[in-house]
PDB file of C-alpha atoms in Angstrom:
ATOM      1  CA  UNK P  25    -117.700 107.582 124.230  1.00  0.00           C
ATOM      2  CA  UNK P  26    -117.024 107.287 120.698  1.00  0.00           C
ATOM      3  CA  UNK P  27    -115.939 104.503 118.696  1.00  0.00           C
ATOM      4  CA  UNK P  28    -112.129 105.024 118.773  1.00  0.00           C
ATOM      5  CA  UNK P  29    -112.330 105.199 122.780  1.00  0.00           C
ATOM      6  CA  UNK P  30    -114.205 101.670 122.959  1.00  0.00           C
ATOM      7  CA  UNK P  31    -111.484 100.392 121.081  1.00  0.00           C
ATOM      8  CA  UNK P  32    -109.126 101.239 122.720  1.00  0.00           C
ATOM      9  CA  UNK P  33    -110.742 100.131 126.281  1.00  0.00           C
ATOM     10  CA  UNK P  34    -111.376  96.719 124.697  1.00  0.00           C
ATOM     11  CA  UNK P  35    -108.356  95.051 125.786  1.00  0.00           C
ATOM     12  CA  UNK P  36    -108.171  91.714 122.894  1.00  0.00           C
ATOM     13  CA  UNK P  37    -108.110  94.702 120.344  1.00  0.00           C
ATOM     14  CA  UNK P  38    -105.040  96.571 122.448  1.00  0.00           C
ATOM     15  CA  UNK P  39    -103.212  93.094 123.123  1.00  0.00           C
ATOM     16  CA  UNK P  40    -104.471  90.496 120.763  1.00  0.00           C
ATOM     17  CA  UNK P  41    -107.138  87.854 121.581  1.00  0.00           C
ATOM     18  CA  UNK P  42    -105.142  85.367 123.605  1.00  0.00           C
ATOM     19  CA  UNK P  43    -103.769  88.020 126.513  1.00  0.00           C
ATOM     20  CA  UNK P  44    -104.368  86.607 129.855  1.00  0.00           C
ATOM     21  CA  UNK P  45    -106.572  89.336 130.516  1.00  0.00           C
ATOM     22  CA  UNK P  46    -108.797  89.044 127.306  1.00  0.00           C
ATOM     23  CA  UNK P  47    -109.063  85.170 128.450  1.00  0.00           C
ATOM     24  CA  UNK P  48    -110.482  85.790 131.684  1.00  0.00           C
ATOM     25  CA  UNK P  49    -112.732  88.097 130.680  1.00  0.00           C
ATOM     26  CA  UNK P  50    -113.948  86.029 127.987  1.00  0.00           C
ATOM     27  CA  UNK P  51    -114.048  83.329 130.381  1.00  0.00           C
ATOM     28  CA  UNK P  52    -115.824  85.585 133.294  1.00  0.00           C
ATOM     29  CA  UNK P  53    -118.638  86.495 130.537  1.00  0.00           C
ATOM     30  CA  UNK P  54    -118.859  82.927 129.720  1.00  0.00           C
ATOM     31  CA  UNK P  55    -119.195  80.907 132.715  1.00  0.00           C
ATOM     32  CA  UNK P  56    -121.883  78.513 131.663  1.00  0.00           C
ATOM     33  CA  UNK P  57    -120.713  77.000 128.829  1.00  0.00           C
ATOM     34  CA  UNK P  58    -116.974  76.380 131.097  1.00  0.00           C
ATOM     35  CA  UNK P  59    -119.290  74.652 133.599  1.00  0.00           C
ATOM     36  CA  UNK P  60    -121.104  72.602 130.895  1.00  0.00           C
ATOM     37  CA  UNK P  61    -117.902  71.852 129.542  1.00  0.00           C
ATOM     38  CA  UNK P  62    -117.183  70.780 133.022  1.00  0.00           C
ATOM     39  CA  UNK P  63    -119.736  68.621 133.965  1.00  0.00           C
ATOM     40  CA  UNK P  64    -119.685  66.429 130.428  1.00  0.00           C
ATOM     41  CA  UNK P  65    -115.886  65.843 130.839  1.00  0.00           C
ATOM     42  CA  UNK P  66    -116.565  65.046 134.726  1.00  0.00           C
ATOM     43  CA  UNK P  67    -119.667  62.252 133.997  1.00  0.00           C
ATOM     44  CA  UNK P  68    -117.461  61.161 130.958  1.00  0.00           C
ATOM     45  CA  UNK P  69    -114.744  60.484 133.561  1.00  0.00           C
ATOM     46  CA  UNK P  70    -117.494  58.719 135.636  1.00  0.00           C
ATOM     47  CA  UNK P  71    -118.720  56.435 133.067  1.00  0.00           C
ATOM     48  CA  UNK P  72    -114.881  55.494 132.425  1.00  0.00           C
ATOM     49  CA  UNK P  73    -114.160  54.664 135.904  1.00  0.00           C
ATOM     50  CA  UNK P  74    -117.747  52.860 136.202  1.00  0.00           C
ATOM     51  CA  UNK P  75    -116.871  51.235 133.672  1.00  0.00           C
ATOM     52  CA  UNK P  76    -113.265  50.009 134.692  1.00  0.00           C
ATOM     53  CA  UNK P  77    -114.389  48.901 137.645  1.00  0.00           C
ATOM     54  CA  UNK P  78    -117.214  46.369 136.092  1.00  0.00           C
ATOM     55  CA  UNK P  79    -114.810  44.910 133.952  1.00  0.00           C
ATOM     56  CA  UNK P  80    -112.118  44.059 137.115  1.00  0.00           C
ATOM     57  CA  UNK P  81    -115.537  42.722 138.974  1.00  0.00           C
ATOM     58  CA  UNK P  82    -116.070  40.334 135.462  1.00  0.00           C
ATOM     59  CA  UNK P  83    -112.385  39.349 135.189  1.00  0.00           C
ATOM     60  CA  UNK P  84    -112.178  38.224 138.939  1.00  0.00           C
ATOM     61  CA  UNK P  85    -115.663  37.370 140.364  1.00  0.00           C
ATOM     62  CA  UNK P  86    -116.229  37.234 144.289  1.00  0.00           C
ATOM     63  CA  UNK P  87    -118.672  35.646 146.329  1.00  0.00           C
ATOM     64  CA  UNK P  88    -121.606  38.354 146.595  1.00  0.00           C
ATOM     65  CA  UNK P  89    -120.833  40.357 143.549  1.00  0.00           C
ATOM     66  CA  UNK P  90    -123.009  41.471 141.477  1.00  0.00           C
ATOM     67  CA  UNK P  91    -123.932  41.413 137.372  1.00  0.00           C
ATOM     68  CA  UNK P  92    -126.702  43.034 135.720  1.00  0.00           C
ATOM     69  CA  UNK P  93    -127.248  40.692 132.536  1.00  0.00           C
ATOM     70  CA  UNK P  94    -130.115  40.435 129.719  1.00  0.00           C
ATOM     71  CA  UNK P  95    -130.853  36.849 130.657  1.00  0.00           C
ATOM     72  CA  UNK P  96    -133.136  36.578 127.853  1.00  0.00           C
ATOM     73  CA  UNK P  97    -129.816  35.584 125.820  1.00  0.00           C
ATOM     74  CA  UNK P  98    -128.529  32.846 127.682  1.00  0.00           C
ATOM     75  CA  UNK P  99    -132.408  31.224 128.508  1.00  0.00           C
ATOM     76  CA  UNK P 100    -134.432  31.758 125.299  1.00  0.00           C
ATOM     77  CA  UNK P 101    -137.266  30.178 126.934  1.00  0.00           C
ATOM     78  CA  UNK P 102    -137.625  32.988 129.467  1.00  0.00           C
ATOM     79  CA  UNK P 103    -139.970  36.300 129.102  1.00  0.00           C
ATOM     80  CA  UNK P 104    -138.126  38.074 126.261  1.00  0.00           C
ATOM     81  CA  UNK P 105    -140.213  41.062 127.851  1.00  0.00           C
ATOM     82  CA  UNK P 106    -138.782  41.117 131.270  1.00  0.00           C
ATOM     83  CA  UNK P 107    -135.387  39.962 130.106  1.00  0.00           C
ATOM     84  CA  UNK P 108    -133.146  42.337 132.292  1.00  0.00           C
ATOM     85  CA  UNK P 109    -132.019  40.266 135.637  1.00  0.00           C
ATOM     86  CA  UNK P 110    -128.923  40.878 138.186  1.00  0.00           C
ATOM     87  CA  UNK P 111    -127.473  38.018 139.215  1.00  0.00           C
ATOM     88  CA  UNK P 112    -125.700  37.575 142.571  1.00  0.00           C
ATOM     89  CA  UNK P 113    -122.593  35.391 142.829  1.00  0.00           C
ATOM     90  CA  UNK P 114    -122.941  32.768 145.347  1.00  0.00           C
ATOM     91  CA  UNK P 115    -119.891  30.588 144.554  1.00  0.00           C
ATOM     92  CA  UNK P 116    -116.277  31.028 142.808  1.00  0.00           C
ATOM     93  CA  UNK P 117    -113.563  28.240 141.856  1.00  0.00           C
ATOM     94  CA  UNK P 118    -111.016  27.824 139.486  1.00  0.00           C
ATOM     95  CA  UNK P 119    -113.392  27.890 136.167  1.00  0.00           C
ATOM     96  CA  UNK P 120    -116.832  28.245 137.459  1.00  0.00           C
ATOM     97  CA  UNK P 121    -118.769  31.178 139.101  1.00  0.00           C
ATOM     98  CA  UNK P 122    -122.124  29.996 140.791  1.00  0.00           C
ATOM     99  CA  UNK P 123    -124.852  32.596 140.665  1.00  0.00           C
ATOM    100  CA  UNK P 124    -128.579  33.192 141.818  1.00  0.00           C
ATOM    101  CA  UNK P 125    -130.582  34.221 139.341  1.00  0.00           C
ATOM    102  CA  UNK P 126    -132.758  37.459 139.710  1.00  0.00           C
ATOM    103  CA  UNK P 127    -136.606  36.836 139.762  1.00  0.00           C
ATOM    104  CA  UNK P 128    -137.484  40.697 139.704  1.00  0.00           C
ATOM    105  CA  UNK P 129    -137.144  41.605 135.745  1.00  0.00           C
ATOM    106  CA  UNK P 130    -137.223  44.977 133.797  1.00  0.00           C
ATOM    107  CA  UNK P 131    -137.982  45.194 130.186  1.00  0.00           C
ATOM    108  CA  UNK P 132    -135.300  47.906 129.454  1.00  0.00           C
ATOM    109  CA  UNK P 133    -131.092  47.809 130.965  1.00  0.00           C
ATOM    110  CA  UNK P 134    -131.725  49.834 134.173  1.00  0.00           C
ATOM    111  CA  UNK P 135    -129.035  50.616 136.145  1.00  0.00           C
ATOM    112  CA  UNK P 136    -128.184  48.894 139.186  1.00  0.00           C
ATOM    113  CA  UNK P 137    -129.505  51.250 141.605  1.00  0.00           C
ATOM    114  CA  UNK P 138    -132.873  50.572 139.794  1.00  0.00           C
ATOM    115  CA  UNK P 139    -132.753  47.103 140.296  1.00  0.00           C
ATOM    116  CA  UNK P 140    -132.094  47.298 144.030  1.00  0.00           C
ATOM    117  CA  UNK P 141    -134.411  49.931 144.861  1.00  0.00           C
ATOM    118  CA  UNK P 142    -136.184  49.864 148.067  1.00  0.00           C
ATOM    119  CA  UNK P 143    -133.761  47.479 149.237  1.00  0.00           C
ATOM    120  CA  UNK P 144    -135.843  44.876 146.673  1.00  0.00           C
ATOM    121  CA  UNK P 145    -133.040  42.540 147.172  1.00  0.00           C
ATOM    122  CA  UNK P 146    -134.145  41.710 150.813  1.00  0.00           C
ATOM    123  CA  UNK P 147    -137.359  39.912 149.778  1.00  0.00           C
ATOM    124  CA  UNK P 148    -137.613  36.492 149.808  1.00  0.00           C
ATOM    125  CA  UNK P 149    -138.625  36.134 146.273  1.00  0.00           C
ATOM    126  CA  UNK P 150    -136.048  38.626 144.754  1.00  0.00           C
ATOM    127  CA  UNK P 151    -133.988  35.570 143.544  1.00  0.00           C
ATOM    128  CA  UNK P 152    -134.806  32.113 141.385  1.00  0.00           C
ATOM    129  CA  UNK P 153    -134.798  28.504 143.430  1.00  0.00           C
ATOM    130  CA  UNK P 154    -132.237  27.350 141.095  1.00  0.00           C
ATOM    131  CA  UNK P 155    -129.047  28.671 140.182  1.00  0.00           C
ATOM    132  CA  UNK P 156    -126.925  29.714 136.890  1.00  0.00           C
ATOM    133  CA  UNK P 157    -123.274  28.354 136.402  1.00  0.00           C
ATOM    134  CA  UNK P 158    -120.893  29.693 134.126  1.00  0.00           C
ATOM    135  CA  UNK P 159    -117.306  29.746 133.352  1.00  0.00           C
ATOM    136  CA  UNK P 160    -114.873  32.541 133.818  1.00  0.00           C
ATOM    137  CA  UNK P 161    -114.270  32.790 129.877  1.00  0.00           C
ATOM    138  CA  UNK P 162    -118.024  32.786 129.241  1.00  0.00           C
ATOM    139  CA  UNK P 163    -118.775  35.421 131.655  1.00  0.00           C
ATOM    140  CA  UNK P 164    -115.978  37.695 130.123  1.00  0.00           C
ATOM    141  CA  UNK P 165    -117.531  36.691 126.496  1.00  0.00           C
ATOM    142  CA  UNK P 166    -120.839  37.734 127.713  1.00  0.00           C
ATOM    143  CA  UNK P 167    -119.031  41.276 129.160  1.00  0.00           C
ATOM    144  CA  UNK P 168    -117.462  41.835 125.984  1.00  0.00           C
ATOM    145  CA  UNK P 169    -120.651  41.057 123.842  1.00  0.00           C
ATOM    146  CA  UNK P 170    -122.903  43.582 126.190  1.00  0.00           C
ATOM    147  CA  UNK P 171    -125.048  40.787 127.394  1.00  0.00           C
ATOM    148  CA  UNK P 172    -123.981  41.074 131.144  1.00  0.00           C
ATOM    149  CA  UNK P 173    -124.031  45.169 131.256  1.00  0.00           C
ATOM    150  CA  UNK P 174    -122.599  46.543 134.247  1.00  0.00           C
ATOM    151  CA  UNK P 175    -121.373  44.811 137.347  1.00  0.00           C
ATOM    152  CA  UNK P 176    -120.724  46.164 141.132  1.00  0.00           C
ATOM    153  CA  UNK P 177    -119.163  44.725 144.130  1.00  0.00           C
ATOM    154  CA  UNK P 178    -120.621  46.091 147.407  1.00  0.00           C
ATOM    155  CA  UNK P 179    -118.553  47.521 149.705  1.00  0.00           C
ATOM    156  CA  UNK P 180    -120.374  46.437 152.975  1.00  0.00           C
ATOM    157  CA  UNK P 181    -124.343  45.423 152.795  1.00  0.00           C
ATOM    158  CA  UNK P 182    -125.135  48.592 149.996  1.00  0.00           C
ATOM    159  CA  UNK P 183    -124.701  49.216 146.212  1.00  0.00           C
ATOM    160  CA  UNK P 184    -125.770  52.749 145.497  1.00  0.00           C
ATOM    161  CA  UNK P 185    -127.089  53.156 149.170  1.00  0.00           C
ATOM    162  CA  UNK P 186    -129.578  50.251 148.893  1.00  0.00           C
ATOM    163  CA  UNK P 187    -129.528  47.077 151.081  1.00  0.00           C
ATOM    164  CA  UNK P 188    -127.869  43.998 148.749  1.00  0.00           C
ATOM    165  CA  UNK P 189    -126.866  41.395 151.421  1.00  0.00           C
ATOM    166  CA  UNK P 190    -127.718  40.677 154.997  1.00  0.00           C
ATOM    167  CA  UNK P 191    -125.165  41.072 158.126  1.00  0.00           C
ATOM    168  CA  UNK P 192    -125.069  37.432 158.269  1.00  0.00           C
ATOM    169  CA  UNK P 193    -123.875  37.398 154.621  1.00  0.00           C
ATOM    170  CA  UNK P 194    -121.426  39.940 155.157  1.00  0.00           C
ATOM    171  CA  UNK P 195    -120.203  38.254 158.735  1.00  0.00           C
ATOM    172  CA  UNK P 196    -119.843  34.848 156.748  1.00  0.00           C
ATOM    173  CA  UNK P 197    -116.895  35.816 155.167  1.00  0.00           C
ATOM    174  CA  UNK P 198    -115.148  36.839 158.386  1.00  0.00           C
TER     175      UNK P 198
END
């Protein structure tokens, strides 16, 4: 073949470079880097959503929600090295959420699946004998500020497939 045949078989030299068929082909030879594109737009979209639906969980706390919080920031005289906590809401009124505090600490923000892994939140000494109060403008201060970093509300007796409450806690409400 010589060099005026192959460009004339090339089809974005025949038709210009943005002919459907030029596209596709382009596209066809390219695959990976569409699926890379992909995937960073999808877990973009993820983290948005996640994201969204921690701050409706802040702005209107229930009973047996969930925030993940660096509780070195509100208790300066706890271990600054084990700082990340989740705390479990236990009671909501008008201005004040109730909440146990978590007794099982990480050094780093881990996510809550991390927290609650192995179902951690079933043993008896996952939480503090006292409790934390704070009101509903604090809380969405500490949101805003990154202290508390993510929040979820579980569904039935999971978040992220782990077990977070007990039936009884879950057939309280009914």
């Amino acid at each position: 073949m010589t060099q005026g045949n192959m460009e004339l078989s090339n089809p974005a030299k025949t038709t210009g470079f943005l002919s459907l068929t030029a596209m596709s082909e382009w596209f066809i030879e390219h695959i990976e880097i569409a699926v890379f594109i992909f995937c960073i737009l999808g877990y973009q979209y993820f983290e948005y959503q996640r994201e969204q639906n921690a701050a409706v969980i802040v702005q209107h706390p229930q009973q047996y929600d969930f925030m993940f919080v660096d509780y070195f920031v509100l208790d300066k005289t706890s271990d600054p090295r084990h700082r990340y906590v989740p705390l479990k809401v236990m009671s909501v009124d008008e201005k004040i959420v109730t909440f146990k505090i978590g007794n099982i600490a990480h050094s780093t923000a881990v996510s809550p699946s991390q927290h609650m892994k192995f179902d951690s939140a079933m043993q008896r000494n996952f939480y503090r004998p006292y409790t934390l109060s704070l009101s509903k403008d604090k809380i969405a201060h500490l949101f805003n500020s990154g202290v508390i970093y993510d929040a979820r509300r579980p569904r039935n007796i999971f978040i992220d497939g782990w077990v977070v409450l007990t039936l009884a806690e879950l057939n309280a409400d009914d």
